[in-house]
Every structure is written in structure tokens, then in C-alpha cells.
CSV table of C-alpha atoms in Angstrom, one decimal:
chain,number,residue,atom,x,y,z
T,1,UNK,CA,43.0,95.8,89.2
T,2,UNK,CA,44.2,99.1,88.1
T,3,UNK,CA,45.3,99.5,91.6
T,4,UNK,CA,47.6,96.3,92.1
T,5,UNK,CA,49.2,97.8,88.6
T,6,UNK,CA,50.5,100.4,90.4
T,7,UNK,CA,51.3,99.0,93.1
T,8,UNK,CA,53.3,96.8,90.9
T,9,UNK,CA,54.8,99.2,89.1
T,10,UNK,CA,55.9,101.0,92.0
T,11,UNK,CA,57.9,97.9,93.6
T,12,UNK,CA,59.6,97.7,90.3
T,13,UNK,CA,60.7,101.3,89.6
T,14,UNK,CA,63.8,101.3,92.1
T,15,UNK,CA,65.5,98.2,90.4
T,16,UNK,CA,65.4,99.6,87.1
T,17,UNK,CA,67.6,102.8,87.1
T,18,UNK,CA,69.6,100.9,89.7
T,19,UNK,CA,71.2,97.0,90.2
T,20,UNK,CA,68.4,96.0,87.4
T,21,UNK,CA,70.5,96.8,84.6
T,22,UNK,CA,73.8,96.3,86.3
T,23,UNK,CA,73.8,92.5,85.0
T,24,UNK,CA,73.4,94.0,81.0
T,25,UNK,CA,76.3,96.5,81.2
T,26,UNK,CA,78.8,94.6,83.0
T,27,UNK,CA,78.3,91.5,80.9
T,28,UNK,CA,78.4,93.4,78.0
T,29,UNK,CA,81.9,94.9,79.1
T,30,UNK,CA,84.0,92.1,80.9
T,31,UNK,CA,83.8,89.3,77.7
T,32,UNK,CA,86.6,89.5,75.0
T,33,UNK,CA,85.7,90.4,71.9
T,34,UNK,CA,86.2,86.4,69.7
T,35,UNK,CA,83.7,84.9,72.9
T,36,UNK,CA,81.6,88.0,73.1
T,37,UNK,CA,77.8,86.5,71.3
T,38,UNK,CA,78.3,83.1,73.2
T,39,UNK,CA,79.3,84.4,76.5
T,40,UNK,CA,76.1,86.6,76.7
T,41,UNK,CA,74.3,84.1,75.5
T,42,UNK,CA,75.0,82.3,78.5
T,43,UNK,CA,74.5,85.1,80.3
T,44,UNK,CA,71.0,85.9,79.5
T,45,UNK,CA,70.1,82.1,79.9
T,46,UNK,CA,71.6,82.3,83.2
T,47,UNK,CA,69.9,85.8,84.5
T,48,UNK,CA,66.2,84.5,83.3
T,49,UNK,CA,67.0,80.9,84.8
T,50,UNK,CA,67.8,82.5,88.4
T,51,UNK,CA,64.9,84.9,87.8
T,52,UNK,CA,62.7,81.8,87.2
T,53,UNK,CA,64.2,80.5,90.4
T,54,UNK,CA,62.8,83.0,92.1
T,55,UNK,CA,59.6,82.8,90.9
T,56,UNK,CA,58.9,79.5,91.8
T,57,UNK,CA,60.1,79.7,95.6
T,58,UNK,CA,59.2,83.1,96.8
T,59,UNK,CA,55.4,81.9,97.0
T,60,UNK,CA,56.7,79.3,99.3
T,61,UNK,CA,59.5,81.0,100.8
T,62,UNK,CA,56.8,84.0,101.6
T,63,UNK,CA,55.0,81.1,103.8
T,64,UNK,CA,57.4,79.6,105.2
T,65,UNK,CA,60.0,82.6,106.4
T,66,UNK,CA,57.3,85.5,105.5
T,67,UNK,CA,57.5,87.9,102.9
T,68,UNK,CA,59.7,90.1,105.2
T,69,UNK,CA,61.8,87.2,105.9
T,70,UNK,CA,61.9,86.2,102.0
T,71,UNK,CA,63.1,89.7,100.9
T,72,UNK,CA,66.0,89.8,103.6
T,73,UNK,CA,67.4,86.3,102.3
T,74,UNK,CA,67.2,87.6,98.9
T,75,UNK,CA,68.8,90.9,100.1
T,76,UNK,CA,71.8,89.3,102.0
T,77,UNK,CA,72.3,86.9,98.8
T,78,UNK,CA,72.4,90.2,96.4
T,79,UNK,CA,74.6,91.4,98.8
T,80,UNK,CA,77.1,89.1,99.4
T,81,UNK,CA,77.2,89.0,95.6
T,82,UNK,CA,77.8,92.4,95.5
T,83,UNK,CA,80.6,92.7,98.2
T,84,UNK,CA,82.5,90.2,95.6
T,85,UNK,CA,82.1,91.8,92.7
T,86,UNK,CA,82.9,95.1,94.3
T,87,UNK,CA,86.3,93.6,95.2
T,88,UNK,CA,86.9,91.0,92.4
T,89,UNK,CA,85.7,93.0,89.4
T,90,UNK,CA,88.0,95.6,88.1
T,91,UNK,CA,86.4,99.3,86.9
T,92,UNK,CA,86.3,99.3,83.3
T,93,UNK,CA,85.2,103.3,82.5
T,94,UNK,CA,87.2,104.6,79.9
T,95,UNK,CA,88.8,101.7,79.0
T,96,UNK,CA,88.0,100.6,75.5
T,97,UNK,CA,86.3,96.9,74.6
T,98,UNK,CA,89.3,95.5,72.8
T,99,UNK,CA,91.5,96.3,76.0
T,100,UNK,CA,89.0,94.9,78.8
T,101,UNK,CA,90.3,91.5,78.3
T,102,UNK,CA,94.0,93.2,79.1
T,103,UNK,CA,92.5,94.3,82.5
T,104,UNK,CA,91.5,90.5,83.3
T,105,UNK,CA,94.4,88.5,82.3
T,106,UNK,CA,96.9,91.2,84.2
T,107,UNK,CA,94.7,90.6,87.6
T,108,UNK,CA,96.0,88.4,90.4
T,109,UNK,CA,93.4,85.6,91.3
């Protein structure tokens, strides 16, 4: 048992310095300030839903596809995402809260 614990732990330990909390920082960035508590509501009740999504398929995604197979899907969907938020979301370092919405309404869609 202790064993499967660390093996656990060990999967997990690249996500969180890395993409895990990329979802928290940007969310808590990009909203204006009168919106701010609703939007990240939203935001939190979205992240869990898709992490429940998740959940529930990868048992039967691992069977049908593999495990190998299951982790590359979810791979190329995190990184399509990422490819569109590397060129749709503009840097925000340095630049105070109350101007962040500024950055978004001067952007071309």
C-alpha cells in the first residue's frame, strides 16, 4: 500500500510546479475586477467538472485505447489548448489587476 502511495505521489509531482497551477493564476489575472468572485466561481466548477470527466473515462479509455494510448489523447487535447492560449492570451507580468481588463478589450479577435 505504502508503495502504490509513492508511486502515486511520484506521477503527481511534475504537474504541480508546472501546468497544475497554471489554471489558478491565469484565472485569477485575466477577469475584471466588478466580475472577479463569479467568474472564478465558474472557473473552479468548470476545472473540477473536467477533472471529474476524466475520472470517469480513463478506466475505460485505458481499455479501450490503452493506458499509453489514453495519456497521448489527453496530451494532444492539453496541447492544442495550450498552442491557443499561447497565441490568444496576452502576457499579463507586470501589469497591474485593475489594467488587465485594458489588455483584453484593446485586443483584436
Amino acid at each position: 500500500e505504502r508503495e502504490r502511495e509513492r508511486e502515486r505521489e511520484r506521477d503527481e509531482m511534475p504537474l504541480s510546479p508546472g501546468l497544475g497551477t497554471l489554471a489558478w493564476t491565469i484565472n485569477a489575472e485575466i477577469y475584471p475586477m466588478w466580475v472577479r468572485g463569479y467568474a472564478m466561481s465558474l472557473s473552479t466548477l468548470t476545472n473540477w467538472s473536467f477533472n471529474l470527466v476524466i475520472a470517469f473515462t480513463f478506466l475505460d479509455l485505458s481499455n479501450a485505447i490503452t493506458k499509453y494510448g489514453a495519456f497521448w489523447l489527453y496530451a494532444g487535447i492539453t496541447s492544442v489548448g495550450w498552442i491557443f492560449f499561447y497565441f490568444k492570451l496576452p502576457e499579463t507580468r507586470g501589469v497591474p489587476l485593475e489594467h488587465v481588463e485594458k489588455l483584453f478589450e484593446d485586443r483584436p479577435r
